[in-house]
Coordinates of C-alpha atoms in Angstrom, one line a residue:
Chain A
X1 CA 60.0 43.4 3.5
X2 CA 57.9 42.8 0.3
X3 CA 59.9 39.5 -0.7
X4 CA 59.6 37.6 2.7
X5 CA 61.4 34.0 3.9
X6 CA 58.0 32.9 4.6
X7 CA 56.6 29.7 2.9
X8 CA 53.2 28.4 3.1
X9 CA 53.7 24.0 2.7
X10 CA 50.4 22.8 1.8
X11 CA 50.0 19.1 2.2
X12 CA 47.1 17.1 1.3
X13 CA 47.7 13.3 2.9
X14 CA 46.5 10.2 4.0
X15 CA 43.8 10.2 7.3
X16 CA 45.7 7.6 8.8
X17 CA 49.6 9.2 8.2
X18 CA 48.9 12.3 10.4
X19 CA 50.3 11.2 13.1
X20 CA 53.1 10.1 11.5
X21 CA 53.9 13.2 10.1
X22 CA 53.0 15.4 13.1
X23 CA 55.7 13.8 14.4
X24 CA 58.4 14.1 11.4
X25 CA 57.8 17.8 11.6
X26 CA 58.5 18.5 15.0
X27 CA 61.9 16.5 14.2
X28 CA 62.0 18.8 11.4
X29 CA 61.8 22.1 13.9
X30 CA 58.3 23.5 12.8
X31 CA 55.9 21.6 14.9
X32 CA 53.3 24.4 14.0
X33 CA 50.7 23.3 11.7
X34 CA 46.1 24.1 11.1
X35 CA 44.8 20.3 10.4
X36 CA 41.6 20.3 8.6
X37 CA 39.6 17.2 7.2
X38 CA 39.5 17.7 3.4
X39 CA 38.3 15.4 0.3
X40 CA 39.3 15.2 -3.1
X41 CA 40.3 13.8 -6.0
X42 CA 43.5 12.2 -7.4
X43 CA 45.2 9.3 -8.6
X44 CA 43.6 7.1 -6.5
X45 CA 40.4 4.8 -8.5
X46 CA 36.8 5.5 -7.1
X47 CA 36.1 3.5 -4.5
X48 CA 32.8 0.9 -4.5
X49 CA 30.5 1.2 -1.7
X50 CA 27.2 -1.0 -1.3
X51 CA 24.4 0.3 0.1
X52 CA 20.9 -2.1 0.5
X53 CA 22.9 -4.1 -1.9
X54 CA 23.3 -1.6 -4.7
X55 CA 26.7 -0.9 -5.5
X56 CA 27.4 2.8 -5.7
X57 CA 30.8 4.9 -6.5
X58 CA 33.1 7.4 -4.2
X59 CA 35.0 8.8 -6.7
X60 CA 35.8 11.7 -3.2
X61 CA 38.4 10.4 -1.1
X62 CA 38.9 11.5 2.5
X63 CA 41.9 13.7 3.2
X64 CA 43.6 15.2 5.5
X65 CA 45.0 18.8 4.6
X66 CA 48.3 20.2 6.6
X67 CA 49.1 24.1 6.6
X68 CA 52.5 24.9 7.5
X69 CA 53.4 28.4 7.3
X70 CA 58.4 28.1 8.1
X71 CA 60.5 31.2 8.0
X72 CA 63.3 30.3 9.5
X73 CA 63.5 26.6 8.6
X74 CA 64.1 25.3 4.7
X75 CA 60.7 24.6 3.2
X76 CA 62.3 22.1 1.5
X77 CA 63.3 20.2 4.3
X78 CA 59.6 20.8 5.9
X79 CA 58.3 19.0 2.8
X80 CA 60.5 16.1 2.5
X81 CA 59.7 15.0 6.0
X82 CA 56.4 15.1 5.1
X83 CA 56.9 13.4 2.1
X84 CA 58.8 10.7 3.3
X85 CA 56.2 10.4 6.2
X86 CA 52.9 10.3 4.7
X87 CA 54.4 7.2 2.1
X88 CA 52.9 4.0 1.2
X89 CA 53.6 3.7 -2.1
X90 CA 50.1 3.5 -3.5
X91 CA 48.1 5.3 -5.5
X92 CA 46.2 8.5 -3.2
X93 CA 49.3 9.5 -0.9
X94 CA 48.7 12.9 -1.4
X95 CA 50.4 15.7 -2.6
X96 CA 52.7 18.9 -1.0
X97 CA 53.1 22.2 -2.2
X98 CA 55.2 25.3 -1.5
X99 CA 53.6 28.9 -1.4
X100 CA 55.6 32.1 -0.8
X101 CA 53.7 34.4 2.3
X102 CA 53.9 37.8 1.2
X103 CA 53.1 39.0 4.9
X104 CA 52.5 37.2 8.5
X105 CA 51.2 39.1 11.8
X106 CA 51.0 37.3 15.3
X107 CA 47.4 39.0 17.1
X108 CA 49.1 38.6 20.4
X109 CA 52.2 40.6 20.2
X110 CA 51.5 43.1 17.4
X111 CA 54.9 41.2 15.6
X112 CA 55.5 40.6 11.6
X113 CA 57.6 38.8 9.3
X114 CA 59.8 36.3 10.6
X115 CA 59.2 37.3 14.1
X116 CA 55.8 36.8 13.8
X117 CA 55.8 33.5 12.4
Chain B
X1 CA -20.0 -19.1 42.0
X2 CA -20.8 -19.1 45.7
X3 CA -24.1 -20.0 45.6
X4 CA -22.8 -23.4 44.8
X5 CA -20.8 -23.5 48.2
X6 CA -24.0 -22.1 49.8
X7 CA -26.3 -24.3 48.2
X8 CA -23.9 -27.8 49.5
X9 CA -24.2 -26.9 53.3
X10 CA -26.2 -29.0 54.8
X11 CA -29.2 -27.5 56.7
X12 CA -27.6 -28.8 59.9
X13 CA -29.1 -26.1 62.8
X14 CA -28.1 -22.9 63.7
X15 CA -24.9 -23.0 63.7
X16 CA -24.0 -24.2 60.6
X17 CA -26.4 -21.8 58.6
X18 CA -24.4 -19.1 60.4
X19 CA -21.1 -20.7 59.4
X20 CA -23.0 -21.1 55.4
X21 CA -24.1 -17.6 55.7
X22 CA -20.1 -16.2 56.6
X23 CA -18.9 -18.9 54.4
X24 CA -21.1 -16.9 51.6
X25 CA -20.2 -13.4 52.3
X26 CA -16.4 -14.9 52.8
X27 CA -16.7 -16.0 49.4
X28 CA -17.8 -13.4 47.3
X29 CA -15.4 -10.6 49.4
X30 CA -12.8 -13.3 47.8
X31 CA -14.6 -13.2 44.4
X32 CA -14.6 -9.4 44.8
X33 CA -11.0 -9.1 45.3
X34 CA -9.8 -11.4 43.0
X35 CA -11.6 -9.4 40.2
X36 CA -10.1 -6.4 41.8
X37 CA -6.7 -8.0 42.0
X38 CA -7.1 -9.4 38.2
X39 CA -8.3 -5.9 36.8
X40 CA -5.3 -4.1 38.6
X41 CA -2.6 -6.5 37.5
X42 CA -4.2 -6.8 33.8
X43 CA -4.7 -2.6 33.8
X44 CA -1.2 -2.0 34.8
X45 CA 0.4 -4.4 32.3
X46 CA -1.6 -2.6 29.7
X47 CA 0.2 0.5 31.2
X48 CA 3.4 -0.5 30.7
X49 CA 2.8 -1.8 27.0
X50 CA 1.6 1.2 25.9
X51 CA 4.6 2.4 27.0
X52 CA 7.0 0.1 25.4
X53 CA 4.9 0.2 22.3
X54 CA 5.2 4.2 22.4
X55 CA 8.4 3.6 22.1
X56 CA 8.3 2.4 19.1
X57 CA 8.2 6.0 18.0
X58 CA 11.5 6.6 18.6
X59 CA 12.5 3.8 17.2
X60 CA 11.0 4.0 13.6
X61 CA 12.1 8.2 14.3
X62 CA 15.7 6.5 14.1
X63 CA 15.4 4.3 11.4
X64 CA 14.3 6.6 9.2
X65 CA 16.6 9.1 10.0
X66 CA 19.3 7.0 9.8
X67 CA 18.3 6.1 5.4
X68 CA 18.2 9.3 4.8
X69 CA 20.6 12.6 3.8
X70 CA 21.8 14.3 6.2
X71 CA 19.5 17.4 5.0
X72 CA 16.4 16.0 5.5
X73 CA 17.0 14.0 8.8
X74 CA 15.1 17.7 10.6
X75 CA 12.0 16.7 7.8
X76 CA 11.7 13.2 8.7
X77 CA 12.1 14.0 12.5
X78 CA 9.5 16.7 12.0
X79 CA 6.8 13.9 9.9
X80 CA 7.7 11.6 12.9
X81 CA 7.3 14.0 15.2
X82 CA 3.2 15.1 14.1
X83 CA 2.5 11.0 13.4
X84 CA 2.2 11.1 17.3
X85 CA 1.4 13.6 18.7
X86 CA -1.1 14.9 16.2
X87 CA -2.1 11.8 15.8
X88 CA -2.7 11.0 19.3
X89 CA -5.4 13.8 19.3
X90 CA -7.3 12.9 15.9
X91 CA -7.3 9.2 17.0
X92 CA -8.9 10.4 20.5
X93 CA -11.4 13.1 18.7
X94 CA -12.5 10.8 15.4
X95 CA -10.6 7.7 15.6
X96 CA -11.1 5.6 18.2
X97 CA -15.4 6.2 17.4
X98 CA -14.9 5.4 13.7
X99 CA -13.1 2.2 14.8
X100 CA -16.6 1.3 17.2
X101 CA -18.6 2.3 14.0
X102 CA -16.8 0.5 11.6
X103 CA -17.7 -2.8 13.9
X104 CA -21.6 -1.7 14.6
X105 CA -22.2 -1.2 10.6
X106 CA -20.2 -4.9 9.5
X107 CA -21.9 -7.1 12.6
X108 CA -25.0 -8.8 11.9
X109 CA -27.4 -8.2 14.6
X110 CA -25.3 -4.9 15.6
X111 CA -27.4 -1.5 15.2
X112 CA -25.8 1.9 14.2
X113 CA -25.4 3.4 17.4
X114 CA -22.8 6.8 17.3
X115 CA -23.2 7.3 20.8
X116 CA -21.9 4.2 22.2
X117 CA -19.2 3.9 19.8
X118 CA -18.1 7.6 21.3
X119 CA -19.3 7.0 24.6
X120 CA -15.0 6.5 25.5
X121 CA -14.6 10.1 25.3
X122 CA -16.4 10.6 28.6
X123 CA -15.7 7.2 30.2
X124 CA -13.0 7.0 32.5
X125 CA -12.6 3.0 32.3
X126 CA -12.2 3.8 28.9
X127 CA -9.1 5.2 28.5
X128 CA -6.5 3.2 28.9
X129 CA -7.7 -0.3 27.9
X130 CA -9.9 1.7 24.7
X131 CA -8.2 4.9 23.9
X132 CA -4.4 4.5 25.2
X133 CA -4.1 0.8 24.1
X134 CA -5.7 1.3 20.6
X135 CA -3.9 5.0 20.4
X136 CA -0.3 3.4 20.2
X137 CA -1.1 0.9 17.8
X138 CA -3.0 3.6 15.6
X139 CA 0.2 5.8 16.0
X140 CA 2.6 2.7 14.7
X141 CA 0.8 2.4 11.5
X142 CA 0.8 6.0 10.9
X143 CA 4.5 6.3 11.2
X144 CA 5.4 3.2 8.8
X145 CA 4.6 5.3 6.1
X146 CA 6.9 8.3 6.7
X147 CA 9.4 6.2 6.2
X148 CA 8.4 4.8 2.3
X149 CA 8.0 8.8 1.3
X150 CA 10.5 10.6 3.2
X151 CA 13.0 13.1 1.6
X152 CA 10.3 13.7 -1.4
X153 CA 6.8 14.4 0.0
X154 CA 5.5 17.7 1.4
X155 CA 5.1 18.6 4.8
X156 CA 2.0 19.2 4.7
X157 CA 0.4 17.1 2.7
X158 CA 2.1 14.3 4.9
X159 CA 0.2 15.7 7.3
X160 CA -2.4 15.3 5.7
X161 CA -2.5 11.9 4.8
X162 CA -1.3 11.1 8.9
X163 CA -4.6 12.8 9.7
X164 CA -6.2 10.6 7.3
X165 CA -4.8 7.3 8.6
X166 CA -5.4 7.3 11.9
X167 CA -9.0 9.4 11.9
X168 CA -10.1 6.5 9.3
X169 CA -8.1 4.3 7.2
X170 CA -6.8 2.5 10.4
X171 CA -9.9 2.6 12.4
X172 CA -11.8 1.1 10.3
X173 CA -9.9 -1.6 9.0
X174 CA -9.0 -1.9 13.3
X175 CA -13.0 -1.8 13.7
X176 CA -13.5 -4.7 11.0
X177 CA -10.9 -7.4 12.9
X178 CA -10.3 -6.4 16.1
X179 CA -12.6 -5.8 19.2
X180 CA -14.8 -8.3 18.9
X181 CA -17.1 -7.6 16.7
X182 CA -16.5 -6.6 12.8
X183 CA -16.4 -7.7 9.3
X184 CA -13.8 -9.8 9.5
X185 CA -14.6 -11.7 13.1
X186 CA -16.3 -14.6 13.6
X187 CA -19.5 -12.0 14.4
X188 CA -19.3 -10.2 11.2
X189 CA -20.4 -11.0 7.8
X190 CA -17.6 -12.2 6.4
X191 CA -16.8 -14.1 9.0
X192 CA -20.4 -16.1 9.2
X193 CA -20.2 -16.8 5.7
X194 CA -17.5 -18.4 6.0
X195 CA -17.1 -19.8 9.4
X196 CA -14.5 -18.3 11.5
X197 CA -13.1 -15.2 12.5
X198 CA -9.3 -13.7 10.9
X199 CA -6.4 -14.1 13.4
X200 CA -4.3 -11.6 13.4
X201 CA -2.8 -11.6 17.0
X202 CA -1.3 -8.2 17.2
X203 CA -2.2 -6.9 14.3
X204 CA 0.7 -8.0 11.7
X205 CA -1.9 -6.9 8.7
X206 CA -4.1 -4.8 10.7
X207 CA -1.3 -2.0 12.1
X208 CA 2.1 -3.6 9.8
X209 CA 0.6 -4.7 6.2
X210 CA -1.9 -1.7 6.0
X211 CA 0.7 0.5 6.7
X212 CA 3.6 -1.2 4.6
X213 CA 0.8 -0.8 1.9
X214 CA -0.1 2.6 2.8
X215 CA 3.6 3.4 2.6
X216 CA 4.5 1.6 -1.1
X217 CA 1.3 3.0 -2.8
X218 CA 2.5 7.2 -1.1
X219 CA 5.6 6.1 -2.3
X220 CA 4.1 5.3 -5.8
X221 CA 2.0 8.6 -5.9
X222 CA 4.3 11.0 -4.9
X223 CA 6.8 9.7 -7.5
X224 CA 11.3 8.8 -6.7
X225 CA 13.8 10.6 -5.5
X226 CA 15.6 13.3 -8.1
X227 CA 18.6 11.1 -8.9
X228 CA 16.9 7.8 -7.4
X229 CA 16.4 6.6 -11.0
X230 CA 18.9 7.5 -14.5
X231 CA 17.6 8.3 -17.5
X232 CA 18.1 4.8 -18.4
X233 CA 15.1 3.7 -15.2
X234 CA 18.2 1.9 -13.6
X235 CA 18.2 2.3 -9.8
X236 CA 21.3 4.4 -8.5
X237 CA 21.0 4.0 -4.8
X238 CA 21.1 7.4 -2.9
X239 CA 22.7 5.8 0.6
X240 CA 21.3 7.2 4.0
X241 CA 23.8 9.2 5.9
X242 CA 24.1 7.1 9.4
X243 CA 23.6 3.2 9.3
X244 CA 24.2 3.9 13.4
X245 CA 21.0 5.8 13.9
X246 CA 19.5 3.0 11.4
X247 CA 20.5 -0.1 13.6
X248 CA 20.2 1.3 16.8
X249 CA 16.5 2.0 15.6
X250 CA 15.6 -0.6 14.3
X251 CA 16.7 -2.3 18.2
X252 CA 14.2 0.5 19.7
X253 CA 12.0 -0.5 17.9
X254 CA 12.5 -4.4 18.5
X255 CA 11.8 -3.5 22.1
X256 CA 9.3 -2.1 21.8
X257 CA 7.8 -5.2 19.6
X258 CA 7.6 -6.6 23.4
X259 CA 5.0 -4.2 24.4
X260 CA 3.5 -4.8 21.0
X261 CA 2.6 -8.4 21.0
X262 CA 3.5 -9.5 24.3
X263 CA 1.2 -6.9 25.4
X264 CA -1.8 -7.4 23.0
X265 CA -1.7 -10.8 25.5
X266 CA -3.1 -8.7 27.4
X267 CA -4.7 -10.5 30.3
X268 CA -2.1 -11.5 32.5
X269 CA -4.1 -12.5 35.7
X270 CA -7.9 -14.3 35.0
X271 CA -10.5 -15.7 37.7
X272 CA -11.2 -19.3 36.9
X273 CA -13.8 -21.1 38.8
X274 CA -13.2 -18.7 41.1
X275 CA -9.5 -18.6 41.8
X276 CA -6.9 -16.8 40.1
X277 CA -5.2 -17.8 37.4
X278 CA -1.6 -16.9 36.1
X279 CA -1.9 -17.4 32.0
X280 CA 1.9 -17.9 32.0
X281 CA 1.7 -20.5 28.9
X282 CA 0.1 -18.0 27.1
X283 CA 2.2 -15.6 27.5
X284 CA 5.3 -17.6 27.4
X285 CA 3.9 -18.6 23.8
X286 CA 3.8 -15.1 22.8
X287 CA 7.2 -13.7 23.8
X288 CA 9.1 -17.1 22.4
X289 CA 7.4 -16.9 19.1
X290 CA 8.2 -13.0 18.9
X291 CA 12.2 -13.6 19.9
X292 CA 12.5 -16.5 17.5
X293 CA 10.7 -14.3 15.1
X294 CA 13.2 -11.6 15.5
X295 CA 16.4 -13.8 16.0
X296 CA 15.0 -16.1 12.3
X297 CA 14.6 -13.1 10.7
X298 CA 17.5 -11.5 11.1
X299 CA 19.6 -14.6 9.9
X300 CA 17.3 -15.3 7.0
X301 CA 18.5 -12.1 5.7
X302 CA 22.3 -12.2 6.5
X303 CA 22.1 -15.2 4.5
X304 CA 20.2 -14.0 1.7
X305 CA 22.3 -10.9 1.0
X306 CA 25.4 -12.3 1.6
X307 CA 24.6 -15.2 -0.7
X308 CA 23.3 -12.3 -3.3
X309 CA 25.8 -9.5 -2.5
X310 CA 28.6 -11.3 -1.0
X311 CA 28.3 -9.8 1.9
X312 CA 25.6 -9.1 4.1
X313 CA 24.6 -5.6 4.1
X314 CA 23.4 -4.5 7.5
X315 CA 20.6 -2.5 6.8
X316 CA 19.2 -6.2 5.2
X317 CA 19.8 -7.3 8.4
X318 CA 18.3 -4.8 10.0
X319 CA 15.0 -5.1 7.6
X320 CA 15.0 -8.6 8.3
X321 CA 15.2 -8.5 11.6
X322 CA 12.0 -6.0 12.0
X323 CA 10.3 -8.4 8.7
X324 CA 10.8 -11.3 10.9
X325 CA 8.7 -9.6 14.0
X326 CA 6.2 -8.8 11.7
X327 CA 5.9 -12.0 10.2
X328 CA 5.4 -13.2 13.7
X329 CA 3.1 -10.3 14.9
X330 CA -0.3 -11.8 13.8
X331 CA 0.4 -15.6 14.3
X332 CA 2.6 -15.7 18.1
X333 CA -0.4 -17.2 20.0
X334 CA -1.6 -19.1 17.6
X335 CA 1.7 -21.5 16.5
X336 CA 3.9 -23.9 17.5
X337 CA 7.2 -22.4 18.8
X338 CA 9.1 -23.9 15.1
X339 CA 5.9 -22.4 13.1
X340 CA 7.4 -18.4 14.8
X341 CA 10.6 -19.6 13.8
X342 CA 10.0 -20.7 10.5
X343 CA 7.3 -17.3 9.7
X344 CA 10.3 -15.4 10.5
X345 CA 12.9 -16.8 8.8
X346 CA 10.7 -16.2 5.7
X347 CA 9.7 -12.9 6.6
X348 CA 13.8 -12.5 6.8
X349 CA 14.4 -14.0 3.7
X350 CA 11.8 -12.0 1.3
X351 CA 13.0 -8.8 2.7
X352 CA 15.7 -7.8 -0.1
X353 CA 13.9 -9.9 -2.5
X354 CA 10.7 -8.2 -2.1
X355 CA 12.8 -4.7 -1.5
X356 CA 15.2 -5.8 -5.2
X357 CA 10.8 -6.1 -6.7
X358 CA 9.7 -3.2 -5.6
X359 CA 13.4 -1.2 -6.3
X360 CA 13.2 -2.8 -10.2
X361 CA 10.0 -3.9 -11.2
X362 CA 7.7 -1.9 -9.7
X363 CA 10.4 1.6 -9.6
X364 CA 9.3 2.5 -6.0
X365 CA 11.3 4.3 -4.4
X366 CA 10.9 3.1 -0.9
X367 CA 13.4 4.9 1.5
X368 CA 13.1 2.8 4.9
X369 CA 12.3 -0.5 2.6
X370 CA 8.3 0.1 4.3
X371 CA 6.9 -3.2 2.2
X372 CA 9.4 -5.4 1.9
X373 CA 9.8 -5.5 5.8
X374 CA 5.8 -4.0 6.9
X375 CA 3.4 -4.9 4.5
X376 CA 4.7 -8.3 2.6
X377 CA 6.2 -9.8 5.8
X378 CA 2.7 -8.7 7.4
X379 CA 0.5 -10.6 4.9
X380 CA 2.6 -13.7 4.5
X381 CA 3.1 -14.5 8.3
X382 CA -1.0 -14.0 8.5
X383 CA -1.7 -15.8 5.5
X384 CA 0.5 -19.0 7.0
X385 CA -0.6 -19.0 10.5
X386 CA -3.1 -21.7 10.0
X387 CA -0.4 -23.9 8.3
X388 CA 1.6 -24.0 11.5
X389 CA -1.4 -23.6 14.2
X390 CA -0.8 -25.6 17.4
X391 CA -4.2 -26.8 16.8
X392 CA -3.5 -28.2 13.6
X393 CA -4.1 -26.9 10.1
X394 CA -7.3 -25.5 9.0
X395 CA -8.6 -25.0 4.6
X396 CA -11.5 -22.9 6.1
X397 CA -9.1 -20.6 8.6
X398 CA -6.5 -20.4 5.5
X399 CA -9.6 -19.3 3.4
X400 CA -10.5 -16.9 5.9
X401 CA -7.1 -15.3 6.2
X402 CA -6.5 -14.8 2.2
X403 CA -10.1 -13.5 2.1
X404 CA -9.0 -10.9 5.1
X405 CA -6.2 -9.6 3.6
X406 CA -6.9 -9.2 0.3
X407 CA -9.8 -7.1 1.5
X408 CA -7.4 -5.3 3.7
X409 CA -5.0 -4.8 0.8
X410 CA -7.6 -3.5 -1.4
X411 CA -8.8 -1.3 1.5
X412 CA -5.8 0.2 2.5
X413 CA -5.0 0.9 -1.9
X414 CA -7.9 2.6 -2.8
X415 CA -8.4 4.6 0.8
X416 CA -4.8 5.5 0.6
X417 CA -4.9 6.9 -3.3
X418 CA -8.1 8.6 -2.6
X419 CA -6.4 10.3 0.9
X420 CA -3.1 11.6 -1.3
X421 CA -5.2 12.8 -4.4
X422 CA -7.1 14.9 -2.1
X423 CA -3.3 15.6 -0.7
X424 CA -2.7 16.9 -4.4
X425 CA -5.7 18.6 -4.6
X426 CA -5.4 21.1 -1.7
X427 CA -1.7 21.4 -1.8
X428 CA 1.2 20.2 -4.1
X429 CA 2.2 17.1 -3.0
X430 CA 5.8 16.6 -3.8
X431 CA 8.5 18.7 -1.8
X432 CA 10.8 20.1 -4.2
X433 CA 13.4 21.3 -2.1
X434 CA 13.9 19.2 0.2
X435 CA 14.6 16.7 -3.5
X436 CA 16.0 19.4 -5.9
X437 CA 19.5 19.9 -4.3
X438 CA 22.1 18.0 -4.4
X439 CA 25.2 17.0 -5.8
X440 CA 27.6 14.1 -7.0
X441 CA 29.5 14.2 -3.8
X442 CA 26.5 14.2 -1.5
X443 CA 26.8 17.6 -0.1
X444 CA 24.5 19.5 -0.5
X445 CA 24.0 23.4 -0.6
X446 CA 20.5 23.9 1.7
X447 CA 18.0 26.6 0.1
X448 CA 16.5 28.3 2.4
X449 CA 14.8 30.2 0.0
X450 CA 11.3 29.2 -2.0
X451 CA 12.5 28.4 -5.2
X452 CA 10.8 29.7 -8.3
X453 CA 7.9 28.0 -10.0
X454 CA 8.8 26.3 -13.4
X455 CA 7.9 28.4 -16.8
X456 CA 6.3 25.6 -18.0
X457 CA 3.9 25.6 -14.7
X458 CA 2.8 22.5 -12.9
X459 CA 2.6 19.5 -14.6
X460 CA -0.9 17.8 -15.9
X461 CA -3.0 21.2 -15.2
X462 CA -3.3 22.9 -18.7
X463 CA -5.2 21.0 -21.5
X464 CA -4.2 23.6 -24.6
X465 CA -1.7 26.0 -24.6
X466 CA -2.3 29.6 -23.4
X467 CA -2.2 32.9 -24.8
X468 CA 0.7 34.2 -23.5
X469 CA 0.0 37.9 -23.9
X470 CA -3.4 39.2 -23.7
X471 CA -4.0 42.8 -24.6
X472 CA 0.0 43.1 -24.9
X473 CA 0.1 42.4 -21.5
X474 CA 1.9 39.1 -20.3
X475 CA -0.7 36.8 -18.5
X476 CA 0.2 35.9 -15.5
X477 CA 1.4 32.1 -15.4
X478 CA 0.3 29.4 -13.3
X479 CA -2.2 27.4 -11.5
X480 CA -5.9 29.3 -10.4
X481 CA -4.7 28.5 -7.3
X482 CA -1.3 30.3 -7.1
X483 CA -2.7 33.4 -9.4
X484 CA -5.0 34.2 -6.7
X485 CA -2.5 33.5 -4.0
X486 CA -0.7 36.5 -5.9
X487 CA -3.3 38.4 -6.1
X488 CA -5.2 37.8 -9.1
X489 CA -8.6 36.9 -9.5
X490 CA -10.7 34.5 -11.8
X491 CA -10.7 35.5 -14.9
X492 CA -8.6 38.5 -14.6
X493 CA -4.8 37.5 -16.5
X494 CA -3.2 40.6 -16.5
X495 CA -1.8 43.8 -14.4
X496 CA 0.5 43.8 -11.6
X497 CA 2.3 40.7 -12.0
X498 CA 3.6 40.1 -8.2
X499 CA 6.6 38.3 -8.5
X500 CA 7.5 34.8 -6.5
X501 CA 8.1 35.5 -3.3
X502 CA 7.1 38.9 -2.3
X503 CA 4.6 39.0 0.1
X504 CA 1.3 40.6 0.4

């Protein structure tokens, strides 16, 4: 099983859209996920903040990265669900990437492939 | 007192004389009891305020920790820890004695008596009222400075300076102004020349302006943090990592300040005409003016920054609260309630303005706004005491205030430069590791190893170009101190070249 059907969906979204994204993932049947706090730069314009009355720019914005490994359901479906859930229409909504995964192992049972996911 | 009572007793037989004697004994024992109560209550009060003033230390620690980047917090806290920990030792062994000597030397009719100046060391009755009560003020002055030079001064150099301040710079000024004699008191040379003593109740000038000016001079001498000014010299703010810590520190500091100001009214009770008297009015004025000063300072700073920046700045509001406190610290028992309020407002309003001036005009990187909060606020507050005095305006007093502020400012500038220069000679003043490693996002890489020396060597140590090869062997670069450390003798400029970081 070299070319598996397992795919990794990586989504970078607004932190305040996380709970909606989780809800959408549960509804689409992919409840397992990994979440990390990240910061990054994209189309969202740089913010201006003040320290002791002096302005400085912050061009790295706080985002949340969600990683979902899907095997038995369509990654496209997951990506669409995420895209709908995290949408606001303003610059800075984030990005979603789908990457193939060559193999998966479940540590507890020793299962591999689709069963492991 | 008791003799008056017996004298007025008519001598009418034996019974009267016996009752007279009983009355006399009764009276003297009442006096004795009163004196014990007074000294007991006052000493316990002094102890309590010492603990309160000590609590300003965590306030300063949090205030400064919040205003620096996360990577430098441990360094700032270590300086605050040593300011107190080592400061109390230095002040016990040297500081308080020099305090006494400074008073003796500048008062007419007092001879130099080293034994008397250092007698507190073996005198248990001096350990609370003289030592502890003075020590907490001295440590406050010392710890102010670390906020100005934070994030770049080398730890050892700072410790060196801190010892200099607690052993010498501060005690001399405290001896000049406080303790009943000294240059600036009514018995001192200057006080006698002008005719009145300097008024600085709890140390707006003696403690705070001294610390603020020392901080400014220190920050000037170590130079700004890397990245604080761009190539054109424009200010680039380096945000601290926690406004929460800074504001929490401000409130803790203000809490301890009640000890600082109200506690300087050390006599809660006194004996007057053989009866106990409670100094409630004096305490009340001090407590009210302290509170009005900090309130006025915070509101004024919020209004000024709201007007100039479009929204009130939390950090400047915190600074304004403290600057208001500093401005009334010297004035609290001397001025009317509205005088206290106005002084607080002036103190708070000038803080953002003076900070901009220090940053943009002087190009001095004062990290925690130490000079606006402690330096200028202290000077203005102390100078204006006669203007708002309860007893009415006195031009002589105003002159004495101005002269005394100038004396303390000049002393602080000269001695601070001297001590920092000494620190520079004995050890490199500036901390490279703290300063150099940061990227635009403020995500700092911690470098734990020592940085290799610059190829150019240390600045300012070389008058003419050196030969780079002697007898075909590369010359060991760097200052002679470093060459020594690496195993070279004077004049021996070749041979095995020890690599940076290698242990002997």
